[in-house]
């Protein structure tokens, strides 16, 4: 064992720079992989733990207060799977939050009574105003932080054309309706303010049925039973959600980021595997004579292999731990971004499981592949190895002979050098091919998220006009004509969002006069409805109802039900696929035409949305109930995504450049070591150091160009599949991401340029080596 330790120490001292380069790649892999594991192992339990601490409901069901009855509540309590039940009063309104990150944000708001006792969905107050405030309100974490409302500041809700200003008295953390993904947000008013709002609105009071089920119950089945019970009691369900659906919507971005980080780590791990295999095989080739001597002295093949493998395995273990330690410096910032989207905060705790998994995986993979790569040592015969060959046939054919190859002698020497470095070129090709996958992905993100941000936003959001007008006029045709005649208007569509019931399932209905004129078509199978008897439904509804294109489904709104033929399947990330589409005529048959309408206004390029809203209010007077600058809201969301995408692209380029640097360091150093005499001869016959540097760097370029271009062009094939898989995880069955060949080639060219620059810099030591020294060594 002592002999193996001494031999291993010798191998480490000889290849320490290459081993440290390998360790740096392992460090990067460990950092990325550990981030993914911590997100997977810590955030999910943290969510469940907080839900349990606040005694959150397993099922929430919102019904109108006027239809609530003792018979309904008793029937809910008697359900065999219901363990605990509580009724929570609230006021449900579609409200516009003024100055939400500089724009107006429209959302369905549940105004709860802060002073009501809560056994279920308890509240955790994270911040309070230090002084007593007038007209107080308590905001959930999502609204307070994303909307940038601090305690003591004013928030104004516009409801039905009336403004209701409140002063933020505190920020609460709760696990019910705590982020915008559920399209419903809860805020909390003290009893006096709650009563004033209820009296001012004269309607909209609802009751939230908060239900905790027995352990092991099928919550989706229980919810279906409770919906049927409510229907039997003639009480419409306005909104319902299970604990699982709630968690899915709030953890959407976290789960997506975890998958991307894990994939990133796997790609870098593949690079590290190729590198360690290359170094072991190169060491065996370079140290062949020494291997023969060692075998002649009595060292076993297993002992020599162990001595070769030990430095790489130790480096993998050490740098894995260092990578884990560095990841904790990045975790707080990452968690802050995710917590903002999820609407709850948690502490970043040390995870022994993530550390063990990261270190064990990287060390184990390194051990296995280095041991396999070193297996060649077993086949070495001592005499043949001392002579420098494993099979007695070490001579290679002289390709690109100087006297027979046409063209410049400098080009011929570069080709000879490239042919003599076949193993290094193979490694470089594989590494650059794999790394260009990341480059192509970042190029796709750059184009679809920064150059054409509408591609990404249309994938993740629903129809997004420039201005949304809520109008009270029954003459919707006249209103469209009046709005359409204003300067800057390009198109006006009647487009409304309503809560309906499809079969026994609640759904959000998108109601439009003509879906073919919309700018963000979410239909991914079949077609949009065109007649009053047609509808399209979301993927989640189709799955739960067991319906597909060509089937029929019953839609209920209020007390009216009607059958529609399903002509298409549509997506909605924000509503988790629980949606349907109806034409204006189709919905009018349900509502009797008594509902207020929304007008979606699309402006010409360069038109100012705020200025247009002022003109619309001046022209139509009191017929406009509310107006939202949707374009500004969209820009705010885009700026958030663009910031994230910019960080991702910069990180990918930085990691790629660092890995290419480390790989080229190993490759060029190996080339210089193996061909020192040849370089010395070239210098002795008159070649300058600059020419040798150019030849060495140039010999790597054909492989570099081939790997980068082939991988980038193959991105045209695999990128659509990757985008479909990634966005499909969040319910986007149809995405608008494009892969322009020009962008992919541009990013590949940038990688080639970086590789050339690094190659030249790393080959410069050749200039400092004297000809005599090179020949002698």
PDB file of C-alpha atoms in Angstrom, residues 332-587:
ATOM      1  CA  UNK A 332     -29.707  32.869  -1.216  1.00  0.00           C
ATOM      2  CA  UNK A 333     -30.018  34.970  -4.391  1.00  0.00           C
ATOM      3  CA  UNK A 334     -31.525  32.065  -6.313  1.00  0.00           C
ATOM      4  CA  UNK A 335     -33.990  31.277  -3.553  1.00  0.00           C
ATOM      5  CA  UNK A 336     -35.067  34.936  -3.314  1.00  0.00           C
ATOM      6  CA  UNK A 337     -36.095  34.903  -6.988  1.00  0.00           C
ATOM      7  CA  UNK A 338     -37.961  31.608  -6.601  1.00  0.00           C
ATOM      8  CA  UNK A 339     -39.624  32.704  -3.371  1.00  0.00           C
ATOM      9  CA  UNK A 340     -40.963  35.797  -5.116  1.00  0.00           C
ATOM     10  CA  UNK A 341     -42.729  33.647  -7.719  1.00  0.00           C
ATOM     11  CA  UNK A 342     -43.896  31.019  -5.217  1.00  0.00           C
ATOM     12  CA  UNK A 343     -45.201  33.577  -2.743  1.00  0.00           C
ATOM     13  CA  UNK A 344     -43.559  32.089   0.347  1.00  0.00           C
ATOM     14  CA  UNK A 345     -40.158  32.366   1.980  1.00  0.00           C
ATOM     15  CA  UNK A 346     -37.954  29.754   3.596  1.00  0.00           C
ATOM     16  CA  UNK A 347     -34.436  29.579   4.988  1.00  0.00           C
ATOM     17  CA  UNK A 348     -31.654  27.976   2.963  1.00  0.00           C
ATOM     18  CA  UNK A 349     -30.606  25.133   5.206  1.00  0.00           C
ATOM     19  CA  UNK A 350     -27.567  22.880   4.939  1.00  0.00           C
ATOM     20  CA  UNK A 351     -28.511  19.616   3.213  1.00  0.00           C
ATOM     21  CA  UNK A 352     -26.345  16.598   4.147  1.00  0.00           C
ATOM     22  CA  UNK A 353     -28.256  14.476   1.628  1.00  0.00           C
ATOM     23  CA  UNK A 354     -27.458  16.859  -1.241  1.00  0.00           C
ATOM     24  CA  UNK A 355     -23.781  16.945  -0.215  1.00  0.00           C
ATOM     25  CA  UNK A 356     -23.530  13.160  -0.020  1.00  0.00           C
ATOM     26  CA  UNK A 357     -25.359  12.624  -3.310  1.00  0.00           C
ATOM     27  CA  UNK A 358     -23.228  15.199  -5.129  1.00  0.00           C
ATOM     28  CA  UNK A 359     -19.901  13.948  -3.792  1.00  0.00           C
ATOM     29  CA  UNK A 360     -20.813  10.272  -4.164  1.00  0.00           C
ATOM     30  CA  UNK A 361     -22.081  10.655  -7.714  1.00  0.00           C
ATOM     31  CA  UNK A 362     -19.139  12.682  -9.028  1.00  0.00           C
ATOM     32  CA  UNK A 363     -16.512  10.653  -7.182  1.00  0.00           C
ATOM     33  CA  UNK A 364     -18.125   7.352  -8.151  1.00  0.00           C
ATOM     34  CA  UNK A 365     -18.430   8.276 -11.823  1.00  0.00           C
ATOM     35  CA  UNK A 366     -14.819   9.470 -11.866  1.00  0.00           C
ATOM     36  CA  UNK A 367     -13.618   6.258 -10.204  1.00  0.00           C
ATOM     37  CA  UNK A 368     -15.480   3.992 -12.627  1.00  0.00           C
ATOM     38  CA  UNK A 369     -14.427   5.730 -15.821  1.00  0.00           C
ATOM     39  CA  UNK A 370     -10.803   6.302 -14.833  1.00  0.00           C
ATOM     40  CA  UNK A 371     -10.512   2.663 -13.777  1.00  0.00           C
ATOM     41  CA  UNK A 372     -11.912   1.545 -17.141  1.00  0.00           C
ATOM     42  CA  UNK A 373      -9.591   3.919 -19.017  1.00  0.00           C
ATOM     43  CA  UNK A 374      -6.573   2.610 -17.112  1.00  0.00           C
ATOM     44  CA  UNK A 375      -7.482  -0.987 -17.942  1.00  0.00           C
ATOM     45  CA  UNK A 376      -5.075  -0.852 -20.871  1.00  0.00           C
ATOM     46  CA  UNK A 377      -2.228  -1.194 -18.361  1.00  0.00           C
ATOM     47  CA  UNK A 378      -3.211  -4.843 -17.784  1.00  0.00           C
ATOM     48  CA  UNK A 379      -2.376  -5.650 -21.416  1.00  0.00           C
ATOM     49  CA  UNK A 380       1.108  -4.106 -21.317  1.00  0.00           C
ATOM     50  CA  UNK A 381       3.996  -6.545 -21.728  1.00  0.00           C
ATOM     51  CA  UNK A 382       7.044  -5.252 -19.825  1.00  0.00           C
ATOM     52  CA  UNK A 383       9.569  -5.652 -22.665  1.00  0.00           C
ATOM     53  CA  UNK A 384       7.281  -4.186 -25.342  1.00  0.00           C
ATOM     54  CA  UNK A 385       6.300  -1.328 -23.024  1.00  0.00           C
ATOM     55  CA  UNK A 386       9.939  -0.465 -22.306  1.00  0.00           C
ATOM     56  CA  UNK A 387      10.477  -0.295 -26.048  1.00  0.00           C
ATOM     57  CA  UNK A 388       7.516   2.097 -26.276  1.00  0.00           C
ATOM     58  CA  UNK A 389       4.834  -0.128 -27.842  1.00  0.00           C
ATOM     59  CA  UNK A 390       2.049  -2.341 -26.601  1.00  0.00           C
ATOM     60  CA  UNK A 391       1.920  -4.624 -29.615  1.00  0.00           C
ATOM     61  CA  UNK A 392       5.304  -4.115 -31.263  1.00  0.00           C
ATOM     62  CA  UNK A 393       3.891  -2.019 -34.092  1.00  0.00           C
ATOM     63  CA  UNK A 394       4.284   1.566 -32.996  1.00  0.00           C
ATOM     64  CA  UNK A 395       5.278   2.981 -36.374  1.00  0.00           C
ATOM     65  CA  UNK A 396       2.564   4.967 -38.144  1.00  0.00           C
ATOM     66  CA  UNK A 397       2.195   5.802 -41.785  1.00  0.00           C
ATOM     67  CA  UNK A 398       3.709   9.152 -42.733  1.00  0.00           C
ATOM     68  CA  UNK A 399       0.671  11.076 -43.822  1.00  0.00           C
ATOM     69  CA  UNK A 400       0.954  14.544 -45.382  1.00  0.00           C
ATOM     70  CA  UNK A 401       4.581  14.018 -46.402  1.00  0.00           C
ATOM     71  CA  UNK A 402       6.259  17.348 -47.006  1.00  0.00           C
ATOM     72  CA  UNK A 403       7.679  16.327 -50.409  1.00  0.00           C
ATOM     73  CA  UNK A 404       4.410  14.922 -51.769  1.00  0.00           C
ATOM     74  CA  UNK A 405       1.640  17.071 -50.289  1.00  0.00           C
ATOM     75  CA  UNK A 406       0.643  20.000 -52.535  1.00  0.00           C
ATOM     76  CA  UNK A 407       0.252  23.460 -51.090  1.00  0.00           C
ATOM     77  CA  UNK A 408       2.061  25.636 -48.582  1.00  0.00           C
ATOM     78  CA  UNK A 409       4.548  23.946 -46.282  1.00  0.00           C
ATOM     79  CA  UNK A 410       2.995  25.770 -43.304  1.00  0.00           C
ATOM     80  CA  UNK A 411      -0.423  24.306 -44.110  1.00  0.00           C
ATOM     81  CA  UNK A 412       1.117  20.852 -44.585  1.00  0.00           C
ATOM     82  CA  UNK A 413       2.858  21.050 -41.204  1.00  0.00           C
ATOM     83  CA  UNK A 414      -0.424  22.070 -39.592  1.00  0.00           C
ATOM     84  CA  UNK A 415      -2.155  19.057 -41.197  1.00  0.00           C
ATOM     85  CA  UNK A 416       0.632  16.730 -40.034  1.00  0.00           C
ATOM     86  CA  UNK A 417       0.298  18.104 -36.512  1.00  0.00           C
ATOM     87  CA  UNK A 418      -3.468  17.632 -36.594  1.00  0.00           C
ATOM     88  CA  UNK A 419      -3.064  14.011 -37.788  1.00  0.00           C
ATOM     89  CA  UNK A 420      -0.452  13.279 -35.123  1.00  0.00           C
ATOM     90  CA  UNK A 421      -2.826  14.511 -32.397  1.00  0.00           C
ATOM     91  CA  UNK A 422      -5.808  12.298 -33.251  1.00  0.00           C
ATOM     92  CA  UNK A 423      -6.642  11.513 -29.621  1.00  0.00           C
ATOM     93  CA  UNK A 424      -6.560  15.185 -28.602  1.00  0.00           C
ATOM     94  CA  UNK A 425      -8.687  16.151 -31.590  1.00  0.00           C
ATOM     95  CA  UNK A 426     -11.240  13.474 -30.759  1.00  0.00           C
ATOM     96  CA  UNK A 427     -11.502  14.813 -27.208  1.00  0.00           C
ATOM     97  CA  UNK A 428     -11.787  18.398 -28.436  1.00  0.00           C
ATOM     98  CA  UNK A 429     -14.500  17.453 -30.942  1.00  0.00           C
ATOM     99  CA  UNK A 430     -16.600  15.661 -28.324  1.00  0.00           C
ATOM    100  CA  UNK A 431     -16.202  18.438 -25.754  1.00  0.00           C
ATOM    101  CA  UNK A 432     -16.990  21.264 -28.158  1.00  0.00           C
ATOM    102  CA  UNK A 433     -19.902  19.338 -29.643  1.00  0.00           C
ATOM    103  CA  UNK A 434     -21.395  18.873 -26.178  1.00  0.00           C
ATOM    104  CA  UNK A 435     -20.688  22.450 -25.074  1.00  0.00           C
ATOM    105  CA  UNK A 436     -22.209  23.836 -28.274  1.00  0.00           C
ATOM    106  CA  UNK A 437     -25.453  22.231 -27.151  1.00  0.00           C
ATOM    107  CA  UNK A 438     -25.437  24.738 -24.280  1.00  0.00           C
ATOM    108  CA  UNK A 439     -24.382  27.521 -26.640  1.00  0.00           C
ATOM    109  CA  UNK A 440     -27.228  26.701 -29.055  1.00  0.00           C
ATOM    110  CA  UNK A 441     -29.703  26.644 -26.168  1.00  0.00           C
ATOM    111  CA  UNK A 442     -28.498  30.042 -24.972  1.00  0.00           C
ATOM    112  CA  UNK A 443     -28.717  31.337 -28.565  1.00  0.00           C
ATOM    113  CA  UNK A 444     -32.337  30.199 -28.732  1.00  0.00           C
ATOM    114  CA  UNK A 445     -33.029  31.926 -25.396  1.00  0.00           C
ATOM    115  CA  UNK A 446     -31.304  35.081 -26.631  1.00  0.00           C
ATOM    116  CA  UNK A 447     -33.424  35.261 -29.780  1.00  0.00           C
ATOM    117  CA  UNK A 448     -36.781  34.302 -28.238  1.00  0.00           C
ATOM    118  CA  UNK A 449     -36.341  36.097 -24.939  1.00  0.00           C
ATOM    119  CA  UNK A 450     -34.429  39.275 -25.853  1.00  0.00           C
ATOM    120  CA  UNK A 451     -34.639  39.921 -29.597  1.00  0.00           C
ATOM    121  CA  UNK A 452     -38.217  38.605 -29.900  1.00  0.00           C
ATOM    122  CA  UNK A 453     -39.534  38.539 -26.316  1.00  0.00           C
ATOM    123  CA  UNK A 454     -43.105  38.124 -27.576  1.00  0.00           C
ATOM    124  CA  UNK A 455     -42.214  34.518 -28.476  1.00  0.00           C
ATOM    125  CA  UNK A 456     -41.455  33.637 -24.859  1.00  0.00           C
ATOM    126  CA  UNK A 457     -44.278  35.724 -23.405  1.00  0.00           C
ATOM    127  CA  UNK A 458     -46.859  34.247 -25.779  1.00  0.00           C
ATOM    128  CA  UNK A 459     -45.715  30.778 -24.727  1.00  0.00           C
ATOM    129  CA  UNK A 460     -46.150  31.500 -21.016  1.00  0.00           C
ATOM    130  CA  UNK A 461     -49.113  33.883 -21.071  1.00  0.00           C
ATOM    131  CA  UNK A 462     -52.585  34.179 -22.543  1.00  0.00           C
ATOM    132  CA  UNK A 463     -53.875  36.772 -25.004  1.00  0.00           C
ATOM    133  CA  UNK A 464     -52.091  40.073 -24.361  1.00  0.00           C
ATOM    134  CA  UNK A 465     -53.490  43.235 -25.960  1.00  0.00           C
ATOM    135  CA  UNK A 466     -52.155  46.738 -25.399  1.00  0.00           C
ATOM    136  CA  UNK A 467     -55.195  48.032 -23.492  1.00  0.00           C
ATOM    137  CA  UNK A 468     -58.063  46.233 -21.724  1.00  0.00           C
ATOM    138  CA  UNK A 469     -61.301  48.191 -21.318  1.00  0.00           C
ATOM    139  CA  UNK A 470     -64.196  47.068 -19.128  1.00  0.00           C
ATOM    140  CA  UNK A 471     -67.348  48.631 -20.562  1.00  0.00           C
ATOM    141  CA  UNK A 472     -70.893  48.794 -19.200  1.00  0.00           C
ATOM    142  CA  UNK A 473     -72.654  49.673 -22.445  1.00  0.00           C
ATOM    143  CA  UNK A 474     -75.034  47.099 -23.938  1.00  0.00           C
ATOM    144  CA  UNK A 475     -74.214  48.491 -27.389  1.00  0.00           C
ATOM    145  CA  UNK A 476     -70.929  46.660 -27.723  1.00  0.00           C
ATOM    146  CA  UNK A 477     -70.862  47.149 -31.504  1.00  0.00           C
ATOM    147  CA  UNK A 478     -71.139  50.918 -31.069  1.00  0.00           C
ATOM    148  CA  UNK A 479     -68.427  50.902 -28.409  1.00  0.00           C
ATOM    149  CA  UNK A 480     -66.096  48.965 -30.703  1.00  0.00           C
ATOM    150  CA  UNK A 481     -66.769  51.443 -33.497  1.00  0.00           C
ATOM    151  CA  UNK A 482     -66.083  54.429 -31.212  1.00  0.00           C
ATOM    152  CA  UNK A 483     -62.875  52.944 -29.791  1.00  0.00           C
ATOM    153  CA  UNK A 484     -61.715  51.771 -33.212  1.00  0.00           C
ATOM    154  CA  UNK A 485     -62.040  55.285 -34.647  1.00  0.00           C
ATOM    155  CA  UNK A 486     -59.534  56.738 -32.163  1.00  0.00           C
ATOM    156  CA  UNK A 487     -56.025  57.570 -33.374  1.00  0.00           C
ATOM    157  CA  UNK A 488     -53.509  54.767 -32.855  1.00  0.00           C
ATOM    158  CA  UNK A 489     -56.039  51.933 -32.825  1.00  0.00           C
ATOM    159  CA  UNK A 490     -55.190  48.945 -34.979  1.00  0.00           C
ATOM    160  CA  UNK A 491     -57.820  46.433 -33.849  1.00  0.00           C
ATOM    161  CA  UNK A 492     -60.567  46.081 -31.216  1.00  0.00           C
ATOM    162  CA  UNK A 493     -61.866  42.691 -30.101  1.00  0.00           C
ATOM    163  CA  UNK A 494     -64.655  41.760 -27.752  1.00  0.00           C
ATOM    164  CA  UNK A 495     -62.820  39.446 -25.366  1.00  0.00           C
ATOM    165  CA  UNK A 496     -63.929  38.531 -21.840  1.00  0.00           C
ATOM    166  CA  UNK A 497     -62.881  36.101 -19.115  1.00  0.00           C
ATOM    167  CA  UNK A 498     -65.574  34.318 -17.098  1.00  0.00           C
ATOM    168  CA  UNK A 499     -65.800  31.572 -14.490  1.00  0.00           C
ATOM    169  CA  UNK A 500     -67.914  28.634 -15.713  1.00  0.00           C
ATOM    170  CA  UNK A 501     -68.387  24.956 -14.999  1.00  0.00           C
ATOM    171  CA  UNK A 502     -67.609  22.301 -17.606  1.00  0.00           C
ATOM    172  CA  UNK A 503     -69.213  19.039 -16.568  1.00  0.00           C
ATOM    173  CA  UNK A 504     -68.404  18.846 -12.842  1.00  0.00           C
ATOM    174  CA  UNK A 505     -65.200  20.859 -13.190  1.00  0.00           C
ATOM    175  CA  UNK A 506     -64.664  24.584 -12.674  1.00  0.00           C
ATOM    176  CA  UNK A 507     -62.972  26.373 -15.559  1.00  0.00           C
ATOM    177  CA  UNK A 508     -61.977  29.803 -16.798  1.00  0.00           C
ATOM    178  CA  UNK A 509     -63.792  30.637 -20.024  1.00  0.00           C
ATOM    179  CA  UNK A 510     -62.172  32.836 -22.654  1.00  0.00           C
ATOM    180  CA  UNK A 511     -65.001  34.435 -24.627  1.00  0.00           C
ATOM    181  CA  UNK A 512     -64.150  36.077 -27.951  1.00  0.00           C
ATOM    182  CA  UNK A 513     -66.064  37.204 -31.008  1.00  0.00           C
ATOM    183  CA  UNK A 514     -63.450  35.775 -33.394  1.00  0.00           C
ATOM    184  CA  UNK A 515     -60.471  33.758 -32.162  1.00  0.00           C
ATOM    185  CA  UNK A 516     -58.833  33.911 -35.594  1.00  0.00           C
ATOM    186  CA  UNK A 517     -58.095  37.614 -34.989  1.00  0.00           C
ATOM    187  CA  UNK A 518     -56.251  37.068 -31.709  1.00  0.00           C
ATOM    188  CA  UNK A 519     -52.479  37.424 -31.619  1.00  0.00           C
ATOM    189  CA  UNK A 520     -51.696  34.527 -29.283  1.00  0.00           C
ATOM    190  CA  UNK A 521     -53.516  31.427 -30.423  1.00  0.00           C
ATOM    191  CA  UNK A 522     -53.220  28.754 -27.728  1.00  0.00           C
ATOM    192  CA  UNK A 523     -54.913  26.006 -29.727  1.00  0.00           C
ATOM    193  CA  UNK A 524     -52.528  23.074 -30.144  1.00  0.00           C
ATOM    194  CA  UNK A 525     -54.946  20.429 -31.461  1.00  0.00           C
ATOM    195  CA  UNK A 526     -58.045  20.863 -33.621  1.00  0.00           C
ATOM    196  CA  UNK A 527     -59.310  24.426 -33.990  1.00  0.00           C
ATOM    197  CA  UNK A 528     -60.844  27.339 -32.101  1.00  0.00           C
ATOM    198  CA  UNK A 529     -64.647  27.536 -31.842  1.00  0.00           C
ATOM    199  CA  UNK A 530     -66.423  29.523 -34.570  1.00  0.00           C
ATOM    200  CA  UNK A 531     -70.124  28.859 -33.908  1.00  0.00           C
ATOM    201  CA  UNK A 532     -72.383  29.182 -30.871  1.00  0.00           C
ATOM    202  CA  UNK A 533     -72.405  25.382 -30.397  1.00  0.00           C
ATOM    203  CA  UNK A 534     -68.645  24.860 -30.451  1.00  0.00           C
ATOM    204  CA  UNK A 535     -66.007  25.094 -27.726  1.00  0.00           C
ATOM    205  CA  UNK A 536     -62.357  24.298 -27.100  1.00  0.00           C
ATOM    206  CA  UNK A 537     -61.107  23.002 -23.747  1.00  0.00           C
ATOM    207  CA  UNK A 538     -57.808  22.925 -21.879  1.00  0.00           C
ATOM    208  CA  UNK A 539     -55.606  19.861 -21.475  1.00  0.00           C
ATOM    209  CA  UNK A 540     -56.377  19.402 -17.766  1.00  0.00           C
ATOM    210  CA  UNK A 541     -60.132  19.519 -18.376  1.00  0.00           C
ATOM    211  CA  UNK A 542     -59.854  17.101 -21.273  1.00  0.00           C
ATOM    212  CA  UNK A 543     -57.980  14.645 -19.054  1.00  0.00           C
ATOM    213  CA  UNK A 544     -60.327  14.914 -16.079  1.00  0.00           C
ATOM    214  CA  UNK A 545     -63.517  14.745 -18.142  1.00  0.00           C
ATOM    215  CA  UNK A 546     -62.192  12.044 -20.436  1.00  0.00           C
ATOM    216  CA  UNK A 547     -63.063  14.153 -23.468  1.00  0.00           C
ATOM    217  CA  UNK A 548     -61.269  14.709 -26.761  1.00  0.00           C
ATOM    218  CA  UNK A 549     -61.892  16.568 -29.993  1.00  0.00           C
ATOM    219  CA  UNK A 550     -65.282  15.555 -31.413  1.00  0.00           C
ATOM    220  CA  UNK A 551     -66.942  14.825 -28.048  1.00  0.00           C
ATOM    221  CA  UNK A 552     -69.539  17.001 -26.327  1.00  0.00           C
ATOM    222  CA  UNK A 553     -69.481  18.662 -22.909  1.00  0.00           C
ATOM    223  CA  UNK A 554     -72.028  20.566 -20.830  1.00  0.00           C
ATOM    224  CA  UNK A 555     -71.121  24.111 -19.751  1.00  0.00           C
ATOM    225  CA  UNK A 556     -72.929  25.738 -16.828  1.00  0.00           C
ATOM    226  CA  UNK A 557     -73.006  29.443 -16.029  1.00  0.00           C
ATOM    227  CA  UNK A 558     -75.271  30.549 -13.203  1.00  0.00           C
ATOM    228  CA  UNK A 559     -78.462  28.532 -13.500  1.00  0.00           C
ATOM    229  CA  UNK A 560     -78.116  27.835 -17.222  1.00  0.00           C
ATOM    230  CA  UNK A 561     -76.511  24.760 -18.783  1.00  0.00           C
ATOM    231  CA  UNK A 562     -75.845  24.072 -22.425  1.00  0.00           C
ATOM    232  CA  UNK A 563     -74.171  21.361 -24.488  1.00  0.00           C
ATOM    233  CA  UNK A 564     -71.239  22.183 -26.812  1.00  0.00           C
ATOM    234  CA  UNK A 565     -69.179  20.153 -29.244  1.00  0.00           C
ATOM    235  CA  UNK A 566     -65.432  20.140 -28.525  1.00  0.00           C
ATOM    236  CA  UNK A 567     -63.534  21.221 -31.633  1.00  0.00           C
ATOM    237  CA  UNK A 568     -60.071  21.857 -30.188  1.00  0.00           C
ATOM    238  CA  UNK A 569     -57.644  21.628 -27.275  1.00  0.00           C
ATOM    239  CA  UNK A 570     -56.057  24.837 -25.940  1.00  0.00           C
ATOM    240  CA  UNK A 571     -53.402  25.696 -23.380  1.00  0.00           C
ATOM    241  CA  UNK A 572     -53.103  28.182 -20.551  1.00  0.00           C
ATOM    242  CA  UNK A 573     -50.057  28.081 -18.297  1.00  0.00           C
ATOM    243  CA  UNK A 574     -51.562  30.577 -15.830  1.00  0.00           C
ATOM    244  CA  UNK A 575     -54.725  28.503 -15.409  1.00  0.00           C
ATOM    245  CA  UNK A 576     -53.033  25.060 -15.430  1.00  0.00           C
ATOM    246  CA  UNK A 577     -55.065  23.932 -18.453  1.00  0.00           C
ATOM    247  CA  UNK A 578     -58.388  24.385 -16.624  1.00  0.00           C
ATOM    248  CA  UNK A 579     -59.901  26.579 -19.350  1.00  0.00           C
ATOM    249  CA  UNK A 580     -62.296  26.594 -22.242  1.00  0.00           C
ATOM    250  CA  UNK A 581     -63.015  28.855 -25.207  1.00  0.00           C
ATOM    251  CA  UNK A 582     -66.481  30.014 -26.258  1.00  0.00           C
ATOM    252  CA  UNK A 583     -67.658  32.406 -28.928  1.00  0.00           C
ATOM    253  CA  UNK A 584     -69.591  35.538 -27.962  1.00  0.00           C
ATOM    254  CA  UNK A 585     -72.780  33.960 -29.270  1.00  0.00           C
ATOM    255  CA  UNK A 586     -72.062  30.713 -27.450  1.00  0.00           C
ATOM    256  CA  UNK A 587     -71.605  32.467 -24.115  1.00  0.00           C
TER     257      UNK A 587
END
